[in-house]
Structures are given as C-alpha cells and as structure tokens.
mmCIF file of C-alpha atoms in Angstrom:
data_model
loop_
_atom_site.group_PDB
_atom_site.id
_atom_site.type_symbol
_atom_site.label_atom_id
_atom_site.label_comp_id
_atom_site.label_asym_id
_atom_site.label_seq_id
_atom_site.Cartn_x
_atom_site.Cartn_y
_atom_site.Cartn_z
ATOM 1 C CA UNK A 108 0.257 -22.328 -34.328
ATOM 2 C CA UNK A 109 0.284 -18.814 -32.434
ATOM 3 C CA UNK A 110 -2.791 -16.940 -32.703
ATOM 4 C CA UNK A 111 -1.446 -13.192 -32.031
ATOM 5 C CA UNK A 112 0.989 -11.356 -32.453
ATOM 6 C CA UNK A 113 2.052 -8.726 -29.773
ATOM 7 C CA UNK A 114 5.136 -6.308 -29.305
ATOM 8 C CA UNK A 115 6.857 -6.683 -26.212
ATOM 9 C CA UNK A 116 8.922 -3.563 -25.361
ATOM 10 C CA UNK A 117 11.542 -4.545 -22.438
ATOM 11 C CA UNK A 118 13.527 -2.354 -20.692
ATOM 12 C CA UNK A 119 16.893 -3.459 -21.161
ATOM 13 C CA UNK A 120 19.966 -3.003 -18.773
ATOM 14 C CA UNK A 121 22.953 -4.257 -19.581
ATOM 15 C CA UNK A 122 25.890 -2.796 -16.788
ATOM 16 C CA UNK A 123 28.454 -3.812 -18.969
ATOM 17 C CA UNK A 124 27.071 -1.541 -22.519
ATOM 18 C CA UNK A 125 24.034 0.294 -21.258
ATOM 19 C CA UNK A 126 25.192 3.658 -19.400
ATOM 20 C CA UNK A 127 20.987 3.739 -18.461
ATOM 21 C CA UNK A 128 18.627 1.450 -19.523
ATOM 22 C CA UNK A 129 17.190 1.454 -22.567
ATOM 23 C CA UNK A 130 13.859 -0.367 -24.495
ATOM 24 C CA UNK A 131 13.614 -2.911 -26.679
ATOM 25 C CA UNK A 132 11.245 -4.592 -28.822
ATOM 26 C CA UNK A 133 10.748 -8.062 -29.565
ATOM 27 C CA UNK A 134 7.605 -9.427 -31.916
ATOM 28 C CA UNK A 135 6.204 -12.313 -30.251
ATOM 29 C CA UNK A 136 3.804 -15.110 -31.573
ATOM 30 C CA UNK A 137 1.709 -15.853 -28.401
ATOM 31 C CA UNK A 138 -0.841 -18.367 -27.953
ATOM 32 C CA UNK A 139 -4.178 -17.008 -26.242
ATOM 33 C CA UNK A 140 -4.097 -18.586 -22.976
ATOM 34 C CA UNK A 141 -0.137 -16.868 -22.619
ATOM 35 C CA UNK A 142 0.950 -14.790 -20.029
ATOM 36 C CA UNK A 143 3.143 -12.021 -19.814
ATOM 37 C CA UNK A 144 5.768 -14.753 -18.731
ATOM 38 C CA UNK A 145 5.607 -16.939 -21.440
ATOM 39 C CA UNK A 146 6.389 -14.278 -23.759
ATOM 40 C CA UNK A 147 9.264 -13.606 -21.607
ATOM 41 C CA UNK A 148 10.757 -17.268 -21.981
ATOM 42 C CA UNK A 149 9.794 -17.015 -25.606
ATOM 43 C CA UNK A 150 12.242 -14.075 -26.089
ATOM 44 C CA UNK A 151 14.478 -16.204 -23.865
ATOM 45 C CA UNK A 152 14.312 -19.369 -25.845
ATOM 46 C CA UNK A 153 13.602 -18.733 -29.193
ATOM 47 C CA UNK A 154 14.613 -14.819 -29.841
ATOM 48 C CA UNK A 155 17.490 -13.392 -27.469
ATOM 49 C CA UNK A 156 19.424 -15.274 -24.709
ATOM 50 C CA UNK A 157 20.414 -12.497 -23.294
ATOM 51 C CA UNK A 158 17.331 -10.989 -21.520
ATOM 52 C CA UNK A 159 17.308 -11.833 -18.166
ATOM 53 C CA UNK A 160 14.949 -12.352 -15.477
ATOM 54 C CA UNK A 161 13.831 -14.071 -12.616
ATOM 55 C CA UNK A 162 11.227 -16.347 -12.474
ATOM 56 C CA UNK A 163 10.080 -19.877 -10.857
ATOM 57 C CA UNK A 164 7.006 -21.548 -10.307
ATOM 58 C CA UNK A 165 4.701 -19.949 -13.072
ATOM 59 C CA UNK A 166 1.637 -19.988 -10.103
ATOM 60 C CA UNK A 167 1.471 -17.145 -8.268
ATOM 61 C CA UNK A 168 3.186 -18.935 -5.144
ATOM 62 C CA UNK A 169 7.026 -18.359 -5.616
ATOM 63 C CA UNK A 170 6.785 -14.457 -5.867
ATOM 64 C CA UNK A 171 9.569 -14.333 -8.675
ATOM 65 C CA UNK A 172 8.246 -13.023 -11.483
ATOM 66 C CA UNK A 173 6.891 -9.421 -10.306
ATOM 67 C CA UNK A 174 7.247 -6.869 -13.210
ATOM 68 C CA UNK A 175 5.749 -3.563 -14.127
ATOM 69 C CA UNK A 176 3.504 -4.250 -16.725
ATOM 70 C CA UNK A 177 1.759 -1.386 -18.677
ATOM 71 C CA UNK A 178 2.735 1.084 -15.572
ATOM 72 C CA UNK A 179 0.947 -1.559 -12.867
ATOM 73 C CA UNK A 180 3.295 -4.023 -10.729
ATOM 74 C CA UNK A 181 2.102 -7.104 -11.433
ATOM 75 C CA UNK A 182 3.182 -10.806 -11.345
ATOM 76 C CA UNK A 183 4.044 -12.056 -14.836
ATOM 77 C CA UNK A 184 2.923 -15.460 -14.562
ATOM 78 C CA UNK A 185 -0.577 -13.952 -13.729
ATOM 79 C CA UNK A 186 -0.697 -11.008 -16.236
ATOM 80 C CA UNK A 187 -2.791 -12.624 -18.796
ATOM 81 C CA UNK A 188 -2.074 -11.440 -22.325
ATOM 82 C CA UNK A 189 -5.777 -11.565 -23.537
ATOM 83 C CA UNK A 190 -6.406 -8.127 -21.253
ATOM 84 C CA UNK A 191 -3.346 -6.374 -22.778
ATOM 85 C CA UNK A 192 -3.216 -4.891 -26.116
ATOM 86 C CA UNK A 193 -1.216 -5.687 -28.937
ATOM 87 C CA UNK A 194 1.947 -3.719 -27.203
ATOM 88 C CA UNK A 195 2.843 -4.494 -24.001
ATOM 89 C CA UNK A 196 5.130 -2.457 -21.920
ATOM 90 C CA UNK A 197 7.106 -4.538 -19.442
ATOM 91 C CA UNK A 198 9.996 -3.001 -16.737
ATOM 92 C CA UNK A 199 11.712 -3.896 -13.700
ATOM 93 C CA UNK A 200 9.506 -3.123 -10.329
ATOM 94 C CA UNK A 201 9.856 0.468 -9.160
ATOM 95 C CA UNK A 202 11.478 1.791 -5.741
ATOM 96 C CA UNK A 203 14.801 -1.186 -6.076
ATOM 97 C CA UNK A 204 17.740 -0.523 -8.062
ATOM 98 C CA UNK A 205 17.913 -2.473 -11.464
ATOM 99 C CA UNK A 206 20.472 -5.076 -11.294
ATOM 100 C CA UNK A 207 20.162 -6.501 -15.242
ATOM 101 C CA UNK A 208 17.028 -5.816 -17.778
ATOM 102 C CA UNK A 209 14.411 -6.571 -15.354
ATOM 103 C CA UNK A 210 15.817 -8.325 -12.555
ATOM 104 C CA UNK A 211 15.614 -5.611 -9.438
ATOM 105 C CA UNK A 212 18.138 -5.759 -6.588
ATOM 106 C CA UNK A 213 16.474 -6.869 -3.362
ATOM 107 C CA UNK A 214 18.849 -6.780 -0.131
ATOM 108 C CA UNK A 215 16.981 -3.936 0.652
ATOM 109 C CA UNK A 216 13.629 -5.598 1.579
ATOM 110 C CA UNK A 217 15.358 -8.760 2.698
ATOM 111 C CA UNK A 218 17.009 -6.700 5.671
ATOM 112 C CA UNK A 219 14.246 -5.448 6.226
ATOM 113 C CA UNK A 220 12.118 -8.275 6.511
ATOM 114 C CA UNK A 221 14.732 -9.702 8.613
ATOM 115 C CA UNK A 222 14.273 -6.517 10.723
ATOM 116 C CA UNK A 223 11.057 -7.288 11.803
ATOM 117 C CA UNK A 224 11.672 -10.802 13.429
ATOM 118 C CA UNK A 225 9.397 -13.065 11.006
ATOM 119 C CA UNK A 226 8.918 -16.193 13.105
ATOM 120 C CA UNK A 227 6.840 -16.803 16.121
ATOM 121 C CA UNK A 228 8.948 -15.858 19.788
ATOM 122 C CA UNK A 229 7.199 -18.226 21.971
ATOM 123 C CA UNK A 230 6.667 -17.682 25.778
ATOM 124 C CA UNK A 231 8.329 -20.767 26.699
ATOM 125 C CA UNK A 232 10.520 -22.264 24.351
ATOM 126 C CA UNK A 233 9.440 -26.151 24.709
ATOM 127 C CA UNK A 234 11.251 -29.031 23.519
ATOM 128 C CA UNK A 235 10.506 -30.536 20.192
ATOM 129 C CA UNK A 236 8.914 -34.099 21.951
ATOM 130 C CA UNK A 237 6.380 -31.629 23.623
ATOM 131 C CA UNK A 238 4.267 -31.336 20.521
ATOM 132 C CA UNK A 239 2.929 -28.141 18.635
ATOM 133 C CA UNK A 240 1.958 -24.992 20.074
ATOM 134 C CA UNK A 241 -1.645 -24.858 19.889
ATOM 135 C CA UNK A 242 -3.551 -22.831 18.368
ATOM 136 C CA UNK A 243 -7.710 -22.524 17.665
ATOM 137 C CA UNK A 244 -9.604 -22.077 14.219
ATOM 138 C CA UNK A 245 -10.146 -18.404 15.583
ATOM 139 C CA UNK A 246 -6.533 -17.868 16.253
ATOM 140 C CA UNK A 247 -5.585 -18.521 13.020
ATOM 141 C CA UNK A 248 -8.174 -16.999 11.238
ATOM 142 C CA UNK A 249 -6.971 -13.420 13.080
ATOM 143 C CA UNK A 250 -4.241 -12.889 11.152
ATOM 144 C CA UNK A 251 -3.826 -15.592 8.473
ATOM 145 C CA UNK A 252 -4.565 -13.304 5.716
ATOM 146 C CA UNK A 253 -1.533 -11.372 6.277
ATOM 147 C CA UNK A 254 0.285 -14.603 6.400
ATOM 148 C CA UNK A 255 0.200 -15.556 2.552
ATOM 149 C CA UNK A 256 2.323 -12.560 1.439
ATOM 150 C CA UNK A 257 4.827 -14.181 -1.262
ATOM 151 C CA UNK A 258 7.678 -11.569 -0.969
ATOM 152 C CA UNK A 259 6.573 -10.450 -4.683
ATOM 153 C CA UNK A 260 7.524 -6.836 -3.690
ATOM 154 C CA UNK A 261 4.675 -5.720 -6.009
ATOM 155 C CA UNK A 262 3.554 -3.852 -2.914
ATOM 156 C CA UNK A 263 6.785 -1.706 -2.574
ATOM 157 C CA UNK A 264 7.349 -0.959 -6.258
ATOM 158 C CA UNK A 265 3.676 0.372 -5.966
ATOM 159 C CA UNK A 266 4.308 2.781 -2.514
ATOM 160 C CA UNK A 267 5.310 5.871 -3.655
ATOM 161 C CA UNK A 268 6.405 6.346 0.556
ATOM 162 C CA UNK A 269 8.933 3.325 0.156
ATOM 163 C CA UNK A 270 10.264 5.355 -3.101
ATOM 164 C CA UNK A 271 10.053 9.197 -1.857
ATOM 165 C CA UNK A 272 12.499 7.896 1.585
ATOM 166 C CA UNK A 273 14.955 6.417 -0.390
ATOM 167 C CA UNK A 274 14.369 2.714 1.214
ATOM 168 C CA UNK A 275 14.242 3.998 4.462
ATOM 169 C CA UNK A 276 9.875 3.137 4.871
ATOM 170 C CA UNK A 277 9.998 -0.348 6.576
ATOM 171 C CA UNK A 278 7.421 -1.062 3.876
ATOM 172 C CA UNK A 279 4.105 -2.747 3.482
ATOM 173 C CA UNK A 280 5.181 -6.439 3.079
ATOM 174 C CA UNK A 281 7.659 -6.530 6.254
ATOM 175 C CA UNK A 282 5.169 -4.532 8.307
ATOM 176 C CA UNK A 283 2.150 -6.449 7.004
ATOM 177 C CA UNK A 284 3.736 -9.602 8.442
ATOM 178 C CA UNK A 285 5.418 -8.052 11.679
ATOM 179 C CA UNK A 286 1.467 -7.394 12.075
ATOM 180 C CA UNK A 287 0.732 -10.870 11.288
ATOM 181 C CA UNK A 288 3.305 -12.001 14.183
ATOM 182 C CA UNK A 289 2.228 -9.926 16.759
ATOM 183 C CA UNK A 290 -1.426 -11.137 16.031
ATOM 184 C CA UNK A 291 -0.456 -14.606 16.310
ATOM 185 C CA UNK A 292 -1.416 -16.479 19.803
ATOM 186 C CA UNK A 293 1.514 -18.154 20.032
ATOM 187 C CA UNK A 294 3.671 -15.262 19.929
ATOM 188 C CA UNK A 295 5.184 -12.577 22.531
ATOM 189 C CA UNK A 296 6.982 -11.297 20.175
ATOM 190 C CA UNK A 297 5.368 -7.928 19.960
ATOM 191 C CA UNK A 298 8.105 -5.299 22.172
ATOM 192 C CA UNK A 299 10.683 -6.856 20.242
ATOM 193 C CA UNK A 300 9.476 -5.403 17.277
ATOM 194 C CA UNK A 301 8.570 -2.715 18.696
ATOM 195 C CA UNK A 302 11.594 -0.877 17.662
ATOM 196 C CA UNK A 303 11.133 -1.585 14.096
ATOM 197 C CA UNK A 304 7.544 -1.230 13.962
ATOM 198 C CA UNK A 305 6.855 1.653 15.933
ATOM 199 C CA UNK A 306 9.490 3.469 14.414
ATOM 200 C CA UNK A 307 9.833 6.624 12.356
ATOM 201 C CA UNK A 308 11.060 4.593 9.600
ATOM 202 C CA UNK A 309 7.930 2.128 10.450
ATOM 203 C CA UNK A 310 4.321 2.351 10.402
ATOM 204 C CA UNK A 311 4.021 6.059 11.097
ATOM 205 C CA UNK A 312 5.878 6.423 7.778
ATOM 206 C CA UNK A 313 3.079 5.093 5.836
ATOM 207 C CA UNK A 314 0.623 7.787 4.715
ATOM 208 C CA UNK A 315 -2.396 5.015 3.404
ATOM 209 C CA UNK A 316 -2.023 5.714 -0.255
ATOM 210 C CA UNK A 317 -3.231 2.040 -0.104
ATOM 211 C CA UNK A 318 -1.752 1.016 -3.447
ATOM 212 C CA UNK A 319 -0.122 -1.682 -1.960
ATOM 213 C CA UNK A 320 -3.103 -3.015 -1.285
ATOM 214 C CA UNK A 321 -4.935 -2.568 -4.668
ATOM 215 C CA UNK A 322 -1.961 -4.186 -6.657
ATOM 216 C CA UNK A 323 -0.945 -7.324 -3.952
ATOM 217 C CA UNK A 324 -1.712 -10.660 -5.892
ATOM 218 C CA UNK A 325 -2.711 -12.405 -2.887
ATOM 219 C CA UNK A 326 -4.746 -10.329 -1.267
ATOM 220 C CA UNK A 327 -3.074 -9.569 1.933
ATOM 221 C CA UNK A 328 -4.021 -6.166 2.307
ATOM 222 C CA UNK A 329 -0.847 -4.739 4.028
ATOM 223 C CA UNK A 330 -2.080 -1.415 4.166
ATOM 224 C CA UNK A 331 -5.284 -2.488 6.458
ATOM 225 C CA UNK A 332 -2.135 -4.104 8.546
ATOM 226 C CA UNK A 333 -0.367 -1.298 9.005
ATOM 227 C CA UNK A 334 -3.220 1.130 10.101
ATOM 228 C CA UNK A 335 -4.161 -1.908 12.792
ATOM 229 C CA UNK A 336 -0.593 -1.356 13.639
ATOM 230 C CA UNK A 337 -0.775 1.908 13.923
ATOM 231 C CA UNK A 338 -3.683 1.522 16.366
ATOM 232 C CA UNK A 339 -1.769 -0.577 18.232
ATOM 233 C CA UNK A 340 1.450 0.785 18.503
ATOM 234 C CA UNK A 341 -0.402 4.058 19.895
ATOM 235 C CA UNK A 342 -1.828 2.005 22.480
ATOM 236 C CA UNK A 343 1.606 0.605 23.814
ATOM 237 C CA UNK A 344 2.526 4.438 23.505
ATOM 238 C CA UNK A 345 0.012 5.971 25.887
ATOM 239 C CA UNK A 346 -0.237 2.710 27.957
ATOM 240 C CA UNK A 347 3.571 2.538 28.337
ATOM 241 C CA UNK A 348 3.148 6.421 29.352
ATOM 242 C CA UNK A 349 0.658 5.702 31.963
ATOM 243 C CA UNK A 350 3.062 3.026 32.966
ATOM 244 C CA UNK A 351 0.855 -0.206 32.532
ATOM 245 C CA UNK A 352 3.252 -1.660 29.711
ATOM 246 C CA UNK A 353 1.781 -4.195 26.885
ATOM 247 C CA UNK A 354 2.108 -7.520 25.474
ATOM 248 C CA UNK B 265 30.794 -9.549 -8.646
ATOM 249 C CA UNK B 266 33.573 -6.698 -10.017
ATOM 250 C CA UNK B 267 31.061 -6.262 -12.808
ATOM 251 C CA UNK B 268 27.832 -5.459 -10.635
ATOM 252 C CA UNK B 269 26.690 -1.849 -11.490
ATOM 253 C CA UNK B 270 23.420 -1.314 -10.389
ATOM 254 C CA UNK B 271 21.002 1.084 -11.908
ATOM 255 C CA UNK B 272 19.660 3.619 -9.101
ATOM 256 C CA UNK B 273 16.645 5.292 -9.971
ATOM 257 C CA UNK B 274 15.613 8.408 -8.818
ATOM 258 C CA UNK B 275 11.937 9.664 -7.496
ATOM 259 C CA UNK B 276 11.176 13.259 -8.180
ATOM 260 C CA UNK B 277 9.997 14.822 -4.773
ATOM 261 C CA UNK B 278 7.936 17.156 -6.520
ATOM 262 C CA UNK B 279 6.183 15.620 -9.651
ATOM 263 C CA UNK B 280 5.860 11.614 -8.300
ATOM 264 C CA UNK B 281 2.703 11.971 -8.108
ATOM 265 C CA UNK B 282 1.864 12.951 -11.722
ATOM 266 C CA UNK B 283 2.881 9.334 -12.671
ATOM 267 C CA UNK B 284 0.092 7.395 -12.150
ATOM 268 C CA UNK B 285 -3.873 8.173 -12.213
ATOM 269 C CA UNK B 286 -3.777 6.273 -8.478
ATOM 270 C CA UNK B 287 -1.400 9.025 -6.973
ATOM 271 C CA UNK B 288 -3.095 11.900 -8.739
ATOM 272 C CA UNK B 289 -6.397 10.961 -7.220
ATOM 273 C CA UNK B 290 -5.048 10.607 -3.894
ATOM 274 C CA UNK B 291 -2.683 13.834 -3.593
ATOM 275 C CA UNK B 292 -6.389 15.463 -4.997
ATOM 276 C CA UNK B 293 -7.809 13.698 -1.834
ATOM 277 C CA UNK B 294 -5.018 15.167 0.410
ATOM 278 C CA UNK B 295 -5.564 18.917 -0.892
ATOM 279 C CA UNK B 296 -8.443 19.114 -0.167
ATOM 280 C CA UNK B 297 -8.622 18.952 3.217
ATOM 281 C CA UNK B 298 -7.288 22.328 3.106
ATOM 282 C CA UNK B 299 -11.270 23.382 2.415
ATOM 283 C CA UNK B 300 -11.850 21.505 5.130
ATOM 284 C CA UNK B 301 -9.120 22.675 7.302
ATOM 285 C CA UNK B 302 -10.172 26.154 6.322
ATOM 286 C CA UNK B 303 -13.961 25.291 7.647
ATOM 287 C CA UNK B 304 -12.684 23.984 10.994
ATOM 288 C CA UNK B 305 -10.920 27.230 11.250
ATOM 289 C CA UNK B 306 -13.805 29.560 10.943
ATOM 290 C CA UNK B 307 -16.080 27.304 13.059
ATOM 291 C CA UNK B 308 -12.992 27.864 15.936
ATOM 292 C CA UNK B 309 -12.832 31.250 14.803
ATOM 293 C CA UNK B 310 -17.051 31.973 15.533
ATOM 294 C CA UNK B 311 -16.553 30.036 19.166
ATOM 295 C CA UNK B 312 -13.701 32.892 20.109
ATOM 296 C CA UNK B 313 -15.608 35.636 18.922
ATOM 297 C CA UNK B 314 -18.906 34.120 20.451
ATOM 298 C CA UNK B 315 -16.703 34.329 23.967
ATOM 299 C CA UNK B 316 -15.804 37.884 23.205
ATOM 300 C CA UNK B 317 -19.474 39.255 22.963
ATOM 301 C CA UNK B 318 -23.044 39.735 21.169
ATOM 302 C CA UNK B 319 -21.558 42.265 18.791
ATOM 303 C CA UNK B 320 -18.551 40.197 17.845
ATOM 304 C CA UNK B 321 -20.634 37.377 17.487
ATOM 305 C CA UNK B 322 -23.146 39.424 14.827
ATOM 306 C CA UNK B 323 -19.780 40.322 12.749
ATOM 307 C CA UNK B 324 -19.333 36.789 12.486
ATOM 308 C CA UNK B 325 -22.775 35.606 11.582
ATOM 309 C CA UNK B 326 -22.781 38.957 9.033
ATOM 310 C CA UNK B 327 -19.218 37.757 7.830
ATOM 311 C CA UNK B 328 -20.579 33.940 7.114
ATOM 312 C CA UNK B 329 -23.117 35.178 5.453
ATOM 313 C CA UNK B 330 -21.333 36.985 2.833
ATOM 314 C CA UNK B 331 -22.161 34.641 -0.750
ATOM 315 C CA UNK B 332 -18.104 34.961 -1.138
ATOM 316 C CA UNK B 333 -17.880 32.674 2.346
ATOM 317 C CA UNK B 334 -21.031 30.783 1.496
ATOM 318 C CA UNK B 335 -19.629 29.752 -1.733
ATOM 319 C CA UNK B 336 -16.445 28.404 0.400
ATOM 320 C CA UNK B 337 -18.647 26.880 3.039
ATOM 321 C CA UNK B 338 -20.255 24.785 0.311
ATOM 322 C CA UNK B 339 -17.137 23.821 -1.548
ATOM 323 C CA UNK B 340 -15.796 22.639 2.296
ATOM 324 C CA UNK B 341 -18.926 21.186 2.429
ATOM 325 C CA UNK B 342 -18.988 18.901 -0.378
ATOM 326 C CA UNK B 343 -15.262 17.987 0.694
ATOM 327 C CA UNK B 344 -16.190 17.166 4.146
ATOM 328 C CA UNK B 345 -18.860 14.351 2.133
ATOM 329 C CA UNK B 346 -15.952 13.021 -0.213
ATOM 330 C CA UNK B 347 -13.630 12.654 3.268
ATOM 331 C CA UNK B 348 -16.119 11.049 5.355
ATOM 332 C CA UNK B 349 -16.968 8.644 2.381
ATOM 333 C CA UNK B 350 -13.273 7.744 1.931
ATOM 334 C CA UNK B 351 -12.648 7.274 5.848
ATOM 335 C CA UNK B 352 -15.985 5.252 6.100
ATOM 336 C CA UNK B 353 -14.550 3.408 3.489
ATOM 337 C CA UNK B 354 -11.065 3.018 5.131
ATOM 338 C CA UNK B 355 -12.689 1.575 8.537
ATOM 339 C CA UNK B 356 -13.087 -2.079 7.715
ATOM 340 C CA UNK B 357 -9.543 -2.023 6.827
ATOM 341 C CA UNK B 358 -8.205 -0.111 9.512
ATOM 342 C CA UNK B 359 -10.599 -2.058 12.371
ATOM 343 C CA UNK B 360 -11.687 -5.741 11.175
ATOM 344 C CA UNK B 361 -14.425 -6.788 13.850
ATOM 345 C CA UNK B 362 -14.086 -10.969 14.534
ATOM 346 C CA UNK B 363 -17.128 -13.283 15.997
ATOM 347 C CA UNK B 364 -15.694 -16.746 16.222
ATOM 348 C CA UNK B 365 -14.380 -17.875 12.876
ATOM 349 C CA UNK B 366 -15.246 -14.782 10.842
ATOM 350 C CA UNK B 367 -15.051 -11.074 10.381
ATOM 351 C CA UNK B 368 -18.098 -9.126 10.329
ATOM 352 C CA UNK B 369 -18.863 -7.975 6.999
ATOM 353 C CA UNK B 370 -17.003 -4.596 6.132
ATOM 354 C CA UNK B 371 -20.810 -3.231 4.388
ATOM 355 C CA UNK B 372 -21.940 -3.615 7.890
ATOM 356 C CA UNK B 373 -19.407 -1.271 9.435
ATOM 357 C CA UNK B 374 -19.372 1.275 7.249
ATOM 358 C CA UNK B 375 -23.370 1.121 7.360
ATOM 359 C CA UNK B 376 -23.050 1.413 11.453
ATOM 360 C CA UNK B 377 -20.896 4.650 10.453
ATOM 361 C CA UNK B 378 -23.394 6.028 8.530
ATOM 362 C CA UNK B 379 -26.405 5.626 10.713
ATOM 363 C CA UNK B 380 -24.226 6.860 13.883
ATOM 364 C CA UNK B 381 -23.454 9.991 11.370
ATOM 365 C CA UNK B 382 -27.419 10.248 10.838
ATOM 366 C CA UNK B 383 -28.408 9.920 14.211
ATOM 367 C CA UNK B 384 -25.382 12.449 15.280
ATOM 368 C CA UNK B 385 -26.782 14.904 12.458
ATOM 369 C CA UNK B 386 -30.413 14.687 13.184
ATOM 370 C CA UNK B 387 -29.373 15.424 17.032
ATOM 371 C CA UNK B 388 -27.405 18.391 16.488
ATOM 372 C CA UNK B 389 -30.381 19.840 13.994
ATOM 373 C CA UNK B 390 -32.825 19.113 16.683
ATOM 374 C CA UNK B 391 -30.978 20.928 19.018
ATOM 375 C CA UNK B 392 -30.422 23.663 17.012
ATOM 376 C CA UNK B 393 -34.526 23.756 16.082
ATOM 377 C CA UNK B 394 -34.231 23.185 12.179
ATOM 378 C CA UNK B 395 -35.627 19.447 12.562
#
C-alpha cells in the first residue's frame, strides 16, 4: 500500500534511561499525501509505543504538534513529507527544556503569556444583558492578524534572543498578542501591560532577527508586532516624560 | 511527578549563530555596520576639522583621498546600500499604514522610501554642484 519509504531519526529522551538524549531511527512506509505527523503515529501505532508526543487536531489550529524538522520549527501536521527527503530529522522545539522524546516543557511561555494580560480590560465593565462591545470592520481588521497566533511556540524555538536570555525575552508570541490587545478598540488595557511590555525583559529585548516571523504557520508576523510596540512604548516614554500620559 | 527530569539545553553565547544559515546571514548584517559606523565617523571627523580651519580641512580632503580610505569608503558604501535595502524592507512591518478596511500595500511604502531617498540624493548633489 505505502508508496515510500523514509527514515525517521527521533531524538529520543527517556528521564528514566537516557542521561541526554539520544537518536533513533525508525523505517517508515508512508503514503504520499503523509505528513511528518502521520509518520509519528505510525511509529506510535504500529512500531514503538513508547515515543511520545503531543499532538491534537492534525489542522494547523490546535498548535500541538510543533517540532524541529530538518533544523526548521515547524508544525508536524503541516510538514508535508513529499518536500523532505528520504531521511527526515525530527527534534523537540529549541529554547524549552525537553520533558520526554519530543514533548518540550512549556510553563515557561504559559507564565508568560499570562504576564501580558491576554483578554480585553474594558473601560466600563457592563453587565452581560447589555450586549457586546462593539466594534467596526476597521477595528478588527487593525490587529486581527496578530490575533490567530495558535500558541505553537514555533516562534520561540526559532528566536535565538528567547534562547541566548535563558527564558527571560518575553518572546514573540506573548508580545505579538499583548500588541494585539492594546490595538484592540475595546480595550484600555495598554498601562497595565506596560510593565511587561515595555520592559527590559520585553520588547526592547528583541533585536528583529525576524525568524519568528519567517517560520510562524499562521502568519502573524510577531516580529512586525513587536517593532509597532516598540514605537509605541517610546511614545508613552517621552509623552509620559513631558507629562501628557497615554492610553 | 518524582520521576520528572527535564532535559535543559544549553545555547552557546559565542557560536549560536553558526547554527543556522538564517542567523549567519543576519549576525553578517549586524557586522557590518561597523563599515558603516566607521563612515559616520570620518564624516563627524571632516565637520570638526572643517571648524578648526582651511588647513585642517585640506588634511582631511588629502587624507580621504588616499586609495587606502577610498577603498574603505566604497566598501561602507556598498554596506550603507545593503542596510538601507534591509530597513526599507523592514518598514511595512515595523509601520502598517490602514485606509478603511485595508492596509496599504507594503511595495508602496517601501517605493515612497525610495523616491524620498532619490529626491533627498538628487538635492544634496545639486547643492553640492555635481547634478
């Protein structure tokens, strides 16, 4: 039935036997419209149990599945195996501690992202029987982009800043969508992340290497977010100086 | 839990770059501004002695002239292209421009940045009499 044969070499960690990860090979029949994720849950189903990693909604929605593949962070379930050779390299992401074979631990980002207040601090908090906050086509269309990130984390195993401070960059994803908060018409938000965002530790960390850009599967663009931050947060800076104050 | 050991992995500070072709090309980007750095600090330099008087200022035209600094001059020269290019480049990002429902086409901004760069040019060469 399969029409190809690849090699899939995984980088194995196993806390329990492995003193530091480790590859392994498995030979894979694949069909041709596979992805790298279906050759995952081959090995899974049909080769060796004991290779774990995280996946969900095989779409490119769920954000589970992020692996580096051939040296690039990329989503598994849309890694196609028809632009890969015969031998396919596949590790954890970069920049997060490995937890087991390919599955990265995460708090990291999660505090993070929680850091940054993602969800919209209205003026005027109104009762749920007053109806929606409105909004116009415009509105949305100001920062919407930056509103499909999937929390893939592609972005921070690709920014060498996130990996050279030892976690301590805020990172593209969070500050991509602090961005997107701030932008939002229905938010005041924006001095309350000031802290965050403004912050050593925040945009000014990020140096615009812009790879977070190049490898995000939905095409947020965090690094175009950040450098609007930037221009933003110096704004509060010198208007604050002068003593005029912003949103 | 008791049998979580995470694996931490370790960047090197000084070779991180070396790892993929996307870093190498951009810490090649970043060094070269030194040329350009360099440049900004002879132009500063020629202003100073300029200030300090008509011979000062022909030691500095002789000493620009020398093929040693022209040879520089044209390496910071050819830098100063591949930076503008890349910040041109870098402006829709960094400044999206929206009329109603849309965002005005990135090819248009960085075009505005070029003609403003032409204009700017052809200025400063008419002032100086070359155009």
């Amino acid at each position: 039935m399969s029409t190809r044969t690849i090699q899939l070499e995984v980088l194995r960690y196993r806390p329990e036997q492995d003193k530091e990860p480790v590859f392994q090979t498995y030979t894979v029949p694949c069909e041709e419209e596979w992805v790298v994720l279906d050759a995952l849950n081959y090995v899974k189903d049909e080769i060796d149990r004991t290779l774990s990693f995280r996946w969900s909604c095989h779409m490119f929605v769920c954000g589970s599945c992020g692996f580096k593949i051939d040296g690039e962070p990329k989503l598994g379930c849309k890694a196609f195996l028809r632009d890969y050779d015969d031998k396919i390299r596949v590790e954890p992401l970069d920049n997060f501690p490995i937890e087991r074979d390919l599955v990265v631990v995460i708090d990291d980002f999660v505090e993070k992202l929680q850091s940054i207040k993602p969800y919209i601090i209205p003026k005027e908090a109104k009762e749920l029987s007053a109806g929606e906050y409105l909004q116009t086509p415009a509105q949305l269309k100001s920062f919407k982009q930056y509103s499909m990130c999937i929390n893939c984390l592609l972005c921070y195993s690709a920014c060498p800043q996130y990996g050279l401070t030892d976690q301590e960059f805020i990172g593209p994803a969070a500050l991509a969508l602090a961005h997107r908060y701030n932008m939002d018409s229905r938010d005041v938000g924006r001095s309350a992340r000031e802290d965050v965002l403004a912050s050593h530790e925040g945009v000014w960390e990020c140096s615009f290497v812009g790879a977070c850009s190049v490898v995000c599967p939905k095409d947020v663009d965090p690094a175009g977010a950040i450098q609007q931050a930037k221009f933003t947060s110096a704004v509060d800076y010198l208007t604050s100086m002068v003593g005029i104050g912003g949103k | 839990m008791g049998a979580r050991r995470p694996y931490k992995r370790t960047m090197s500070r000084t070779s991180w770059f070396l790892t993929h072709a996307r870093f190498k090309s951009y810490m090649l980007h970043e060094a070269s501004s030194i040329f350009v750095a360099l440049y900004m600090w002879l132009l500063i330099d020629g202003l100073f002695r300029l200030a300090k008087g008509p011979e000062a200022w022909a030691a500095w035209i002789a000493f620009i002239k020398h093929p040693l600094v022209v040879v520089i001059s044209l390496i910071a020269f050819a830098f100063f292209i591949v930076h503008t290019m890349s910040w041109f480049k870098a402006v829709p990002q960094a400044m999206r421009i929206q009329t109603g429902e849309h965002f005005v086409d990135g090819k248009l901004i960085i075009g505005g940045h070029y003609a403003a760069l032409g204009a700017f040019s052809l200025f400063v060469l008419i002032l100086a009499g070359v155009a």
